[in-house]
PDB file of C-alpha atoms in Angstrom:
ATOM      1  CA  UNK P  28      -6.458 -17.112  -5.414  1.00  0.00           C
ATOM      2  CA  UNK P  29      -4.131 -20.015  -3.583  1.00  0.00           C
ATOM      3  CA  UNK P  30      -1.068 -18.914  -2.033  1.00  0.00           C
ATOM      4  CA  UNK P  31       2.021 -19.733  -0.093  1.00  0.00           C
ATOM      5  CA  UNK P  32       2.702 -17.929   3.275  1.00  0.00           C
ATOM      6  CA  UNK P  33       5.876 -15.671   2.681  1.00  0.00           C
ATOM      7  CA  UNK P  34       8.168 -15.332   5.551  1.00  0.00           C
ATOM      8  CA  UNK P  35      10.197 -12.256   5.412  1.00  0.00           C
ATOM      9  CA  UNK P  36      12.303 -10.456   7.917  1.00  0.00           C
ATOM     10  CA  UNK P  37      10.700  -8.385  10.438  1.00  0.00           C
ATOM     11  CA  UNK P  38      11.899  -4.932  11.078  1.00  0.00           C
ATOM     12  CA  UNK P  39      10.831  -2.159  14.330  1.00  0.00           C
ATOM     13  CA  UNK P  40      10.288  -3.420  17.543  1.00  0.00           C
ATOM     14  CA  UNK P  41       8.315  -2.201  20.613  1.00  0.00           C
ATOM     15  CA  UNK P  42      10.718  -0.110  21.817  1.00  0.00           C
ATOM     16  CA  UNK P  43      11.126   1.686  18.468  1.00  0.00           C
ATOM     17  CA  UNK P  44       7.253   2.296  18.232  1.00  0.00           C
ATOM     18  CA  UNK P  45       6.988   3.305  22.025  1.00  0.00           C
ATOM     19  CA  UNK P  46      10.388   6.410  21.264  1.00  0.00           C
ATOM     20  CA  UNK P  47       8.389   7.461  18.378  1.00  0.00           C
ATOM     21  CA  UNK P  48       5.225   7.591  20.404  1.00  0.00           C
ATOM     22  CA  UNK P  49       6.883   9.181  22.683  1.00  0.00           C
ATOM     23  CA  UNK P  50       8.613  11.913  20.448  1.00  0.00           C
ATOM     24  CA  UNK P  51       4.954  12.733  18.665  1.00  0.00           C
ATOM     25  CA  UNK P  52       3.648  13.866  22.589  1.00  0.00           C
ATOM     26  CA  UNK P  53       6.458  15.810  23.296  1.00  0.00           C
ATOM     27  CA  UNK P  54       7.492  17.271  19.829  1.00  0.00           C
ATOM     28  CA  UNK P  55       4.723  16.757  17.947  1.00  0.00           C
ATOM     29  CA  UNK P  56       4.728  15.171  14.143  1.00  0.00           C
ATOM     30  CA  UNK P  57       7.736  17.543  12.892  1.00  0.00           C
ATOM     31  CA  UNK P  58       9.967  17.266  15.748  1.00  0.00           C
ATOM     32  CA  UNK P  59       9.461  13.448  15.707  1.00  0.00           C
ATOM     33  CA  UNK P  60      10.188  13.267  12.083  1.00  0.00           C
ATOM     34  CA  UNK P  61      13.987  15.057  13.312  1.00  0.00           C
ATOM     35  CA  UNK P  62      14.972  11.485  14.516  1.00  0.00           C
ATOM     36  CA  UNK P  63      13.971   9.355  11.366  1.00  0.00           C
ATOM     37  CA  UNK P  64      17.442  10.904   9.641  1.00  0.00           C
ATOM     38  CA  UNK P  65      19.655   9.328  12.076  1.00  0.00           C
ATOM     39  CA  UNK P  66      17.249   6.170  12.311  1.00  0.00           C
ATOM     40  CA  UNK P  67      17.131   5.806   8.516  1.00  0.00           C
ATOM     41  CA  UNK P  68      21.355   6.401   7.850  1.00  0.00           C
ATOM     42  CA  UNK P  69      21.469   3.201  10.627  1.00  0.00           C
ATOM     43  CA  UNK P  70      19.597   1.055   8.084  1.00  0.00           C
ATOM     44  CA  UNK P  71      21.781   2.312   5.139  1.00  0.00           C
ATOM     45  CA  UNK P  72      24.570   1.096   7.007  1.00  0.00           C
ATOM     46  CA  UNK P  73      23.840  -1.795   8.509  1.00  0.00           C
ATOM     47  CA  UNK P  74      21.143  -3.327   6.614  1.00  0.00           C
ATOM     48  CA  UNK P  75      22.673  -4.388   3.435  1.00  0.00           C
ATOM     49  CA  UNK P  76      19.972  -6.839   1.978  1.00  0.00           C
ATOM     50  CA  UNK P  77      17.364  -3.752   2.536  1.00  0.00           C
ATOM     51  CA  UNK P  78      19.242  -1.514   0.757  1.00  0.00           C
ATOM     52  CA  UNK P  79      19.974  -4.372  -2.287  1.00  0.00           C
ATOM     53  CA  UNK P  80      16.328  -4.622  -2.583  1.00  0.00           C
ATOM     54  CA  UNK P  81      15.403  -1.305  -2.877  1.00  0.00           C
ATOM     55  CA  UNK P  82      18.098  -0.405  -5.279  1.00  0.00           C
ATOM     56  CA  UNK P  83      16.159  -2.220  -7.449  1.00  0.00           C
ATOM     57  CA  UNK P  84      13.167   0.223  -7.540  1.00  0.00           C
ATOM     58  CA  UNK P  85      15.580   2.967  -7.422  1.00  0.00           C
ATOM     59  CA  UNK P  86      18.080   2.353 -10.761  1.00  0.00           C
ATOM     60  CA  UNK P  87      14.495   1.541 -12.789  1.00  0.00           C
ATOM     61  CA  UNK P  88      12.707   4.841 -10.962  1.00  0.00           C
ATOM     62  CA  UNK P  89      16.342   7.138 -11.537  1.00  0.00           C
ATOM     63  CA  UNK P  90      17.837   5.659 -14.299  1.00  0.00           C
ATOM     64  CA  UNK P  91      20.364   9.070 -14.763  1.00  0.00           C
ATOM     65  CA  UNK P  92      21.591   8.599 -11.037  1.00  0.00           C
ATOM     66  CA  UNK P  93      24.833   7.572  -9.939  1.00  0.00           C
ATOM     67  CA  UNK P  94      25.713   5.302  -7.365  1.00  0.00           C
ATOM     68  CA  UNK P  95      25.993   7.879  -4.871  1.00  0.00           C
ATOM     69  CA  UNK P  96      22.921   8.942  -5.809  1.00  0.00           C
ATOM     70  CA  UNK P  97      20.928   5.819  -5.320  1.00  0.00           C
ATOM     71  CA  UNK P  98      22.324   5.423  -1.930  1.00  0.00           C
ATOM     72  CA  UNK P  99      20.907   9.066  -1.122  1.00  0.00           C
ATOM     73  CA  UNK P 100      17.763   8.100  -2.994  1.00  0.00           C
ATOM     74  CA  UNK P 101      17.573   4.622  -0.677  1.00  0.00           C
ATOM     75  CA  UNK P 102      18.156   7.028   2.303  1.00  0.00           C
ATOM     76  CA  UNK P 103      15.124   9.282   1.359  1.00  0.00           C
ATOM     77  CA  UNK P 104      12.751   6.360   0.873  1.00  0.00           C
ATOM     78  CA  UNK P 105      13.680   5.331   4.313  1.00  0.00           C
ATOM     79  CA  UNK P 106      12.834   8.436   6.220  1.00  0.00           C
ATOM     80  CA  UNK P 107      10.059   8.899   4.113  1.00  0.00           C
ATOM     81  CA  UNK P 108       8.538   5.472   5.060  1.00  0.00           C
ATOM     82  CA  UNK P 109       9.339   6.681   9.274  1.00  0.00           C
ATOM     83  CA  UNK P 110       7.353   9.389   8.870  1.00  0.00           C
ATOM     84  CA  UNK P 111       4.127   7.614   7.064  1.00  0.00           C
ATOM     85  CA  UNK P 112       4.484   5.413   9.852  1.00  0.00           C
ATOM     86  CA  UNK P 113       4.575   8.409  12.644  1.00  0.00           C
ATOM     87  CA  UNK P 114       1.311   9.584  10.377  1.00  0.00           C
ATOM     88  CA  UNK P 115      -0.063   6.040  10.926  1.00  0.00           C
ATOM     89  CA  UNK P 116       0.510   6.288  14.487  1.00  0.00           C
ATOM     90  CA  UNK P 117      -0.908   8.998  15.076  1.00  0.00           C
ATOM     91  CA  UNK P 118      -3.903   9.004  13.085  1.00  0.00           C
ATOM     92  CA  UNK P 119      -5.084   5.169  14.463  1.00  0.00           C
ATOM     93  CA  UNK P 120      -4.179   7.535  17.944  1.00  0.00           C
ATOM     94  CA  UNK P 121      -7.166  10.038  16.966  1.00  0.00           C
ATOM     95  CA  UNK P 122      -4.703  12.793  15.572  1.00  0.00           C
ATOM     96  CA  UNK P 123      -7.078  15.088  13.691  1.00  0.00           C
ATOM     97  CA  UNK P 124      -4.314  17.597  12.322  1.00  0.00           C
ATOM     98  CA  UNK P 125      -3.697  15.838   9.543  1.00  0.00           C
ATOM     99  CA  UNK P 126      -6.223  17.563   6.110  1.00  0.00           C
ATOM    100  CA  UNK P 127      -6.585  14.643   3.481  1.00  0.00           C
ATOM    101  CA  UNK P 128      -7.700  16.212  -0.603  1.00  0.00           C
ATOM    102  CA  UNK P 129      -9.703  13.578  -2.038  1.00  0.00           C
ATOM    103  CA  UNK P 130     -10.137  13.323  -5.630  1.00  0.00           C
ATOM    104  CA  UNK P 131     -12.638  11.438  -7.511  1.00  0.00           C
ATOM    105  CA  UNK P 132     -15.004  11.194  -4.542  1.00  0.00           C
ATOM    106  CA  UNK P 133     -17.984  12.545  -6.283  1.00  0.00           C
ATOM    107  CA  UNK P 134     -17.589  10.150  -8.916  1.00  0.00           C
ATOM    108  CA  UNK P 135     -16.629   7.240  -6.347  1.00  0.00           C
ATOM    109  CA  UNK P 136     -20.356   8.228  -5.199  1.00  0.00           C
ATOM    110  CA  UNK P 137     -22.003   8.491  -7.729  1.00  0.00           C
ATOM    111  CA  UNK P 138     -20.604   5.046  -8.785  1.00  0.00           C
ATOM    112  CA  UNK P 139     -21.653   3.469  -5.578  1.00  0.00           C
ATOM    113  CA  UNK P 140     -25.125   4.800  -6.216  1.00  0.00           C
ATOM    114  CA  UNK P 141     -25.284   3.221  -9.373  1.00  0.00           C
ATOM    115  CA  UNK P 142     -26.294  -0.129  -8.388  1.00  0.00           C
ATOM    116  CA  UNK P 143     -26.515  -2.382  -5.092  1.00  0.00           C
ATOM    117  CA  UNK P 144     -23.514  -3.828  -5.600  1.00  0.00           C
ATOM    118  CA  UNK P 145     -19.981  -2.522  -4.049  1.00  0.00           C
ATOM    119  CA  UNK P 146     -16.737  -2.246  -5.192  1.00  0.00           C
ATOM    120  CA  UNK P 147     -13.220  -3.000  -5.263  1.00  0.00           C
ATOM    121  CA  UNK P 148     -10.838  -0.416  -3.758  1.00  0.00           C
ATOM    122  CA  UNK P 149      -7.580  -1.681  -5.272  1.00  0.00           C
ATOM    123  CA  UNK P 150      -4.488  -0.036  -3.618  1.00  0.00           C
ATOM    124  CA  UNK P 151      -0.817  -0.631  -3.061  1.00  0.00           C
ATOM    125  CA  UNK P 152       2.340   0.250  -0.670  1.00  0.00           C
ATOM    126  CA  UNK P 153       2.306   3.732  -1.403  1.00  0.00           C
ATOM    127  CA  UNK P 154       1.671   6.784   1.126  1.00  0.00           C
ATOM    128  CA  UNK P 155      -0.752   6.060   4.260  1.00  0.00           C
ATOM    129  CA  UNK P 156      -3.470   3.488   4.144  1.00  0.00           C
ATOM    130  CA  UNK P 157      -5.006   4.344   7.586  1.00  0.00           C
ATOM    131  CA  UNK P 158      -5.689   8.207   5.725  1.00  0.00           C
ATOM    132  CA  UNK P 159      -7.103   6.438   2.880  1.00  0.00           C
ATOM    133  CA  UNK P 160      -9.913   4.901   4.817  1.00  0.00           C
ATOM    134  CA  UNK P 161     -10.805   8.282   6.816  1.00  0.00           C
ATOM    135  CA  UNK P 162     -11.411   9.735   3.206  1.00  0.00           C
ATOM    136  CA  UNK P 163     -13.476   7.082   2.561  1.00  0.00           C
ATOM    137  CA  UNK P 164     -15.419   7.921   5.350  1.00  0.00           C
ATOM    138  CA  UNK P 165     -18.086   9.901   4.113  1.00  0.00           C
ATOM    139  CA  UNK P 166     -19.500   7.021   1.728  1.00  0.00           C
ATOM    140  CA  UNK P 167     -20.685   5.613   4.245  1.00  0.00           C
ATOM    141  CA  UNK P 168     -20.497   2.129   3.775  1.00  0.00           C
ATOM    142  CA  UNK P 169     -18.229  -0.890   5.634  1.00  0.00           C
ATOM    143  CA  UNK P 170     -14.984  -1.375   3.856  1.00  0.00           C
ATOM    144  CA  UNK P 171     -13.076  -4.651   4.261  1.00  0.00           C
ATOM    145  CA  UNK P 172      -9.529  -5.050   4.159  1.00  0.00           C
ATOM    146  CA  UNK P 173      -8.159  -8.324   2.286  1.00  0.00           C
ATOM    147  CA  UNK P 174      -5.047  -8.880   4.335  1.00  0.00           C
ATOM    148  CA  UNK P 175      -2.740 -11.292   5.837  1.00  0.00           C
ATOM    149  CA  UNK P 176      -2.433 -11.632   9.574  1.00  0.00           C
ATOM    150  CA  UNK P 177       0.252  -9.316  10.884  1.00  0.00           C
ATOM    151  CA  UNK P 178       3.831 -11.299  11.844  1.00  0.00           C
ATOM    152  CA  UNK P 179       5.356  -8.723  13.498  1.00  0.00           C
ATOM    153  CA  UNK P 180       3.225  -7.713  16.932  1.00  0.00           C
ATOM    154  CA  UNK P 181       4.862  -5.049  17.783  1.00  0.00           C
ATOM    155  CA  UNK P 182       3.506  -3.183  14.428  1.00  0.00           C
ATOM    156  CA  UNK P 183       0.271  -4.842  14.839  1.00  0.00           C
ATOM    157  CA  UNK P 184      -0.449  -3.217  18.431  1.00  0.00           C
ATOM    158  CA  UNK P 185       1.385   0.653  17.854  1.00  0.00           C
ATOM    159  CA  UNK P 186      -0.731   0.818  14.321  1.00  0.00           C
ATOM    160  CA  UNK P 187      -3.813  -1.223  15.862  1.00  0.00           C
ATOM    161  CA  UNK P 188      -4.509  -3.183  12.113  1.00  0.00           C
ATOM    162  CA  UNK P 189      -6.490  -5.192  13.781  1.00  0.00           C
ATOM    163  CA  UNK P 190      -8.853  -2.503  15.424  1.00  0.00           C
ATOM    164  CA  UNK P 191     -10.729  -1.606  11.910  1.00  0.00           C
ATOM    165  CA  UNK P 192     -13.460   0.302  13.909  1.00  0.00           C
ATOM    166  CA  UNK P 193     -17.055   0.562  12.832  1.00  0.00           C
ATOM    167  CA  UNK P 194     -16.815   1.245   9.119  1.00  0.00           C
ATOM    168  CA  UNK P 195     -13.661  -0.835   8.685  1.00  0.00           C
ATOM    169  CA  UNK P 196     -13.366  -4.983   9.182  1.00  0.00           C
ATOM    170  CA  UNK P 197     -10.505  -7.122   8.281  1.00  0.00           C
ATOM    171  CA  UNK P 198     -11.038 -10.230   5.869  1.00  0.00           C
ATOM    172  CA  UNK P 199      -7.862 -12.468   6.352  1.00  0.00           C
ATOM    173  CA  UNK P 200      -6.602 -14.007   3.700  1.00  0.00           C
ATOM    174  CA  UNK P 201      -4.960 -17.099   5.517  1.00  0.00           C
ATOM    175  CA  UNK P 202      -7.918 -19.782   5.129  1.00  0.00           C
ATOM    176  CA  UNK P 203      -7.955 -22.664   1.961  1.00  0.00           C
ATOM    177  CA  UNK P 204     -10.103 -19.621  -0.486  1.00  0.00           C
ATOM    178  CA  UNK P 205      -7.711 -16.738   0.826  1.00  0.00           C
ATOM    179  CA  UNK P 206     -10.855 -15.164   2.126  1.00  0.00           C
ATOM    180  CA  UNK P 207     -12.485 -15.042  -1.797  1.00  0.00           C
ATOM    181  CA  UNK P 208     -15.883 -16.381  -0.393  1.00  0.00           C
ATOM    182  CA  UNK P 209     -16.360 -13.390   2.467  1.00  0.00           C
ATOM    183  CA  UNK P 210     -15.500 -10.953  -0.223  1.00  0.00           C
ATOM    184  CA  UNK P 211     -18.002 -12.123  -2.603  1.00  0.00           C
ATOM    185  CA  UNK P 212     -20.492 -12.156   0.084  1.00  0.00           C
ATOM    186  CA  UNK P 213     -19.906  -8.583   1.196  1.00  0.00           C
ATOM    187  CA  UNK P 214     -19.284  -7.188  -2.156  1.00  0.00           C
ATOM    188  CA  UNK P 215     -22.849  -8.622  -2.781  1.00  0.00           C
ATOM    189  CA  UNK P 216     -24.060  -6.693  -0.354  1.00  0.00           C
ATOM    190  CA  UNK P 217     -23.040  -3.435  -1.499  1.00  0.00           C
ATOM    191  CA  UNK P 218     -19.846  -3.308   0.964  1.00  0.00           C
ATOM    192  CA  UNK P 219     -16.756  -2.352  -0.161  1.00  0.00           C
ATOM    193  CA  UNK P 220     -13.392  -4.531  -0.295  1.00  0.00           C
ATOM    194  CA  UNK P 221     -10.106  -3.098  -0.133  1.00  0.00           C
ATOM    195  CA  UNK P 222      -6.876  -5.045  -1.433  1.00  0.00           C
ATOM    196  CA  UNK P 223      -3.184  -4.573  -1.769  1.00  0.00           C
ATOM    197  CA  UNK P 224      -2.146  -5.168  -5.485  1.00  0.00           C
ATOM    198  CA  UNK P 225       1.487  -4.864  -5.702  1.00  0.00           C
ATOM    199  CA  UNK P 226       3.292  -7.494  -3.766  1.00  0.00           C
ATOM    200  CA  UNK P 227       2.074 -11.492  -4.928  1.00  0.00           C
ATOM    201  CA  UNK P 228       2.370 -13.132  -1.182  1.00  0.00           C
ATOM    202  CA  UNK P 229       1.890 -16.505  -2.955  1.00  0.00           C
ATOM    203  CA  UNK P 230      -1.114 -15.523  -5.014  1.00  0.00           C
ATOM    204  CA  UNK P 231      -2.316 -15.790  -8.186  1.00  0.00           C
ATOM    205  CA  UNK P 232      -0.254 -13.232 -10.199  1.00  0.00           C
ATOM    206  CA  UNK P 233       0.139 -12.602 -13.872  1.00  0.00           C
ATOM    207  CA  UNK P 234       3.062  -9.904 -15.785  1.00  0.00           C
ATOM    208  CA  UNK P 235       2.404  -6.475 -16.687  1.00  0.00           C
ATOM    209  CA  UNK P 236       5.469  -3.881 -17.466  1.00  0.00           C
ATOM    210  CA  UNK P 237       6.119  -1.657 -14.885  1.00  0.00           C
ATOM    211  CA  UNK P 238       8.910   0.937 -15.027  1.00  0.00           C
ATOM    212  CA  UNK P 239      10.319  -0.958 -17.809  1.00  0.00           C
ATOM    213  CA  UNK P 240      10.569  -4.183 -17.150  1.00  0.00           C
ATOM    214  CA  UNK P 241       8.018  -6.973 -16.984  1.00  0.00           C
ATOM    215  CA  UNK P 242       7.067  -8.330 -13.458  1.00  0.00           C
ATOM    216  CA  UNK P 243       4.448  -9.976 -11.873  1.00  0.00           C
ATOM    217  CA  UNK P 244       1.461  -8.653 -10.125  1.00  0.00           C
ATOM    218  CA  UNK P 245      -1.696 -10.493  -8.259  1.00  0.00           C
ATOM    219  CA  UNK P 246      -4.950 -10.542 -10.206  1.00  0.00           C
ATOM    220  CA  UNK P 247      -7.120 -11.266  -7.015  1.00  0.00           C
ATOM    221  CA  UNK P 248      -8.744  -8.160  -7.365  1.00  0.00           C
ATOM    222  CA  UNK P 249      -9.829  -8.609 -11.401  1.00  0.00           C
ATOM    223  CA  UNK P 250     -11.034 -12.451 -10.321  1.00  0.00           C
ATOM    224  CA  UNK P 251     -13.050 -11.240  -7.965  1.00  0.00           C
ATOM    225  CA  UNK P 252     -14.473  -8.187 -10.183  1.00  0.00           C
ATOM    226  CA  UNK P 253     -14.897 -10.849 -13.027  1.00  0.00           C
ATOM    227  CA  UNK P 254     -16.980 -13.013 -10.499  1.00  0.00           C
ATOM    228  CA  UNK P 255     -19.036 -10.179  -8.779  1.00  0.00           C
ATOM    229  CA  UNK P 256     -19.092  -8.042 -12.239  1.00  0.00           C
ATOM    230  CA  UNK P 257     -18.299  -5.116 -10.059  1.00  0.00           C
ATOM    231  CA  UNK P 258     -15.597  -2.234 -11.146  1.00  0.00           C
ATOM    232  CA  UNK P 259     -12.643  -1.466  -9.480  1.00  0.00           C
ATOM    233  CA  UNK P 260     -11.239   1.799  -8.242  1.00  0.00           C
ATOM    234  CA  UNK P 261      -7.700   2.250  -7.553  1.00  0.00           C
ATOM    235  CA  UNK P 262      -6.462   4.102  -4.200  1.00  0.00           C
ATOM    236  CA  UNK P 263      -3.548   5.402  -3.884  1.00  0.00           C
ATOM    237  CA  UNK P 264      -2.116   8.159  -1.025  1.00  0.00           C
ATOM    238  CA  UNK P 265       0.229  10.366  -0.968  1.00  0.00           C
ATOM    239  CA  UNK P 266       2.251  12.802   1.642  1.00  0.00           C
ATOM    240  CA  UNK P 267       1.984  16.051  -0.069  1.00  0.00           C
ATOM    241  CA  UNK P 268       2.766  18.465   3.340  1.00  0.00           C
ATOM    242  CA  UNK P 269       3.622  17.847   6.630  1.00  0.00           C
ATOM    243  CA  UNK P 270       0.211  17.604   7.852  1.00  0.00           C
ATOM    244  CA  UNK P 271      -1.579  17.027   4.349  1.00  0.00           C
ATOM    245  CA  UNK P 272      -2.433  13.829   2.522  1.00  0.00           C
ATOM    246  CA  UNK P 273      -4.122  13.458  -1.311  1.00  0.00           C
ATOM    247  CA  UNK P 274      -6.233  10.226  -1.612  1.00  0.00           C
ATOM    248  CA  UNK P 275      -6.603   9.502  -4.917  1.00  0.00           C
ATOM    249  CA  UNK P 276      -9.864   7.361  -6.357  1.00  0.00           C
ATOM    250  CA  UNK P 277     -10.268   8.739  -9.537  1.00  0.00           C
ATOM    251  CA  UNK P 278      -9.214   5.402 -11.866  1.00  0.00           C
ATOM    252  CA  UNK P 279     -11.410   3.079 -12.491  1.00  0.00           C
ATOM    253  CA  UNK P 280     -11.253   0.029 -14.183  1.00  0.00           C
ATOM    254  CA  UNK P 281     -14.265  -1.802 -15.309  1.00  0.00           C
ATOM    255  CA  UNK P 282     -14.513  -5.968 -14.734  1.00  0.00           C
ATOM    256  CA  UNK P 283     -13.170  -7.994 -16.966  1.00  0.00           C
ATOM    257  CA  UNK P 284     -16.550  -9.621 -19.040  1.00  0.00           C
ATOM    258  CA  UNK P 285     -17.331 -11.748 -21.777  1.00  0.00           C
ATOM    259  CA  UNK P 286     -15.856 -15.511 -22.596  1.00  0.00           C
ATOM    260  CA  UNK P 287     -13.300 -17.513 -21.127  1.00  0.00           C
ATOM    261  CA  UNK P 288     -11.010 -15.887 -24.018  1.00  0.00           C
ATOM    262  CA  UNK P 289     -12.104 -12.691 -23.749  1.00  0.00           C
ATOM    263  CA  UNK P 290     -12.027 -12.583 -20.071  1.00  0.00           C
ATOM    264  CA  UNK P 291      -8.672 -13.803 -19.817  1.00  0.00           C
ATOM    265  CA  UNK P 292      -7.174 -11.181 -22.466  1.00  0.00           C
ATOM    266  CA  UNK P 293      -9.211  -8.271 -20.415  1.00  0.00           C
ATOM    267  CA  UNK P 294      -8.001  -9.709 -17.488  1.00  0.00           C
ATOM    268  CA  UNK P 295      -4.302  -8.914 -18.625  1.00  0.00           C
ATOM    269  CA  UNK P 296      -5.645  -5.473 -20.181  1.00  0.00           C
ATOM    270  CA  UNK P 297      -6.765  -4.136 -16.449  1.00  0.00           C
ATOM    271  CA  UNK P 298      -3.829  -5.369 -14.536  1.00  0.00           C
ATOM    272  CA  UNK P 299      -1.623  -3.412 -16.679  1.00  0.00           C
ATOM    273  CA  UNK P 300      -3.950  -0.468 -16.600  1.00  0.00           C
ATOM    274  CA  UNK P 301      -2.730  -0.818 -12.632  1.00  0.00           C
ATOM    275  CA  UNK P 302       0.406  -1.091 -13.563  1.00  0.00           C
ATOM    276  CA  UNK P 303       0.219   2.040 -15.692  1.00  0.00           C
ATOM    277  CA  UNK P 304      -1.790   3.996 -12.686  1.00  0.00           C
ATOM    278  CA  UNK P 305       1.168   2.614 -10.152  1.00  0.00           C
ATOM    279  CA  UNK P 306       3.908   4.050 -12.334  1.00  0.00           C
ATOM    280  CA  UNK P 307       2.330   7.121 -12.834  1.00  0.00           C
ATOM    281  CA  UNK P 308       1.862   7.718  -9.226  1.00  0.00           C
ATOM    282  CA  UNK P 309       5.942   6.581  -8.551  1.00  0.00           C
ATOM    283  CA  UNK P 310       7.070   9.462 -11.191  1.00  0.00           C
ATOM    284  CA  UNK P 311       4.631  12.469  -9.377  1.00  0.00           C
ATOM    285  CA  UNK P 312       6.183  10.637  -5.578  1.00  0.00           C
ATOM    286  CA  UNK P 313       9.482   9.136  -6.223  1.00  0.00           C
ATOM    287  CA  UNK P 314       9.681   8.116  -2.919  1.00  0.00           C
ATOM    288  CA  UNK P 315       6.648   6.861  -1.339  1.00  0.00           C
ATOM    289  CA  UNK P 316       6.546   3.431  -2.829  1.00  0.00           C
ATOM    290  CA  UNK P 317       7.782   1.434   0.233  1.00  0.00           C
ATOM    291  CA  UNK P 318       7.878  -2.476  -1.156  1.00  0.00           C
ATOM    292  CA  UNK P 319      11.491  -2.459  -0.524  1.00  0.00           C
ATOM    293  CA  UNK P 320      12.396  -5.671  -2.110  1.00  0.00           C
ATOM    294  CA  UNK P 321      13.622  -6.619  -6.058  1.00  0.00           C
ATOM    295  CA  UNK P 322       9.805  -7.597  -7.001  1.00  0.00           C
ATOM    296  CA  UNK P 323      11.571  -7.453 -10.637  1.00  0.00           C
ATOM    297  CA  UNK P 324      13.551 -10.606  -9.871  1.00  0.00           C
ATOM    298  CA  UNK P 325      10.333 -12.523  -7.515  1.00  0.00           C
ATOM    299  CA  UNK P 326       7.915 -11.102  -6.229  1.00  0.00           C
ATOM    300  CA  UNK P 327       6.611 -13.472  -3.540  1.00  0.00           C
TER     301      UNK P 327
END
């Protein structure tokens, strides 16, 4: 699991977080949502090398549209991703408005009951991650997040990603193992570990086809499931209303076993069972994917 730190442009601010703070008192979530249109035409504008990016999710994901289209398509994505973050806000504020459908939880418990062991939750940039650990709530166990240390403070105070709470600790990644040692440790224990499987950071990675083309994906969370001979169950969100999130946790994807050999070739079989879940989840919510950058072309 070695990697190399990626350094990538940071975008909002303090004084961004503290309007949109400020717009969810007054207004509440819908009215503060009014301002992400005008915020999210600036950054068609004016950020070129965001909108280059994401154009490349957007010809594989519309592959009918036009180039006027795309732009409108790049335009959507942005507001959508302003108003996951308002969400994120204002759930890690103690908003309790927002209803989250879960499905798959009674078989996420009854595999947890199974054995002593936990899981992996394997999940990606889609929808609202804070809402994906309140679901996961009622299990009752710790989860730990596999995550780099936040660059940009401003986002790391407003969405308070450090903070975890009781039933949710951090495991940074940024140490000579990338944190692989903790997570065997807790997984052991019958904790559960949460990582992001979509973006490579410098990992490990290996190709799988996703929307058509071949690209590659880290394979941190099947090393670790191979090691621990744990499954692992994808999460994935998604803004269905204006106050409504579904978690999904139904897919699950058993460790890859056997031989060197074997292990390898099921190693390639589960990532692109991901891959297969991630695409699936991009056609039912075109635009709550929010990597924003040609992952086609590198994905570091």
């Amino acid at each position: 699991m070695g990697r190399n730190r990626a350094v990538e442009r940071r975008r909002g601010n303090r004084l961004g977080f503290w309007f949109f703070r400020t717009a969810v008192r007054l207004f509440g979530l819908g009215g503060a949502y009014g301002f992400l249109y005008f915020v999210g035409l600036y950054y068609l504008v004016v950020d070129r090398g965001l909108v280059k990016a994401t154009l490349a999710y957007v010809r594989r994901r519309f592959p009918g549209h036009g180039p006027l289209r795309r732009l409108l398509d790049v335009y959507l994505l942005f507001v959508s991703q302003g108003k996951n973050l308002i969400d994120r806000f204002a759930l890690a504020a103690g908003y309790s408005d927002i209803s989250l459908d879960i499905r798959g939880f009674d078989e996420l418990k009854q595999l947890y009951s199974a054995g002593g062991k936990g899981f992996i939750l394997l999940t990606a940039h889609v929808g609202n991650w804070q809402a994906a650990m309140t679901a996961l709530h009622g299990i009752g166990r710790t989860v730990h997040l596999m995550m780099r240390p936040e660059d940009n403070q401003a986002v790391k105070q407003t969405l308070n990603i450090d903070g975890g709470g009781a039933k949710v600790k951090i495991i940074y990644t940024d140490d000579s193992l990338a944190g692989a040692i903790q997570a065997v440790k807790v997984l052991e224990q019958g904790d559960l570990v949460s990582i992001m499987g979509d973006r490579v950071y410098g990992f490990s990675s290996a190709e799988a086809t996703f929307l058509g083309d071949r690209v590659c994906f880290p394979h941190g969370a099947f090393t670790l499931a191979a090691a621990v001979q744990c499954p692992v169950v994808v999460l994935l969100s998604a803004k269905v209303g204006t106050k409504k999130y579904v978690v999904d946790v139904s897919h699950v994807i058993p460790p890859p076993a056997g031989g060197r050999r074997r292990k390898d070739a099921a190693m390639g079989e589960a990532l692109q069972q991901f891959a297969d879940v991630l695409e699936q989840f991009v056609r039912e919510h075109p635009y709550q994917w929010f990597v924003f950058r040609d992952i086609w072309t590198s994905n570091e």
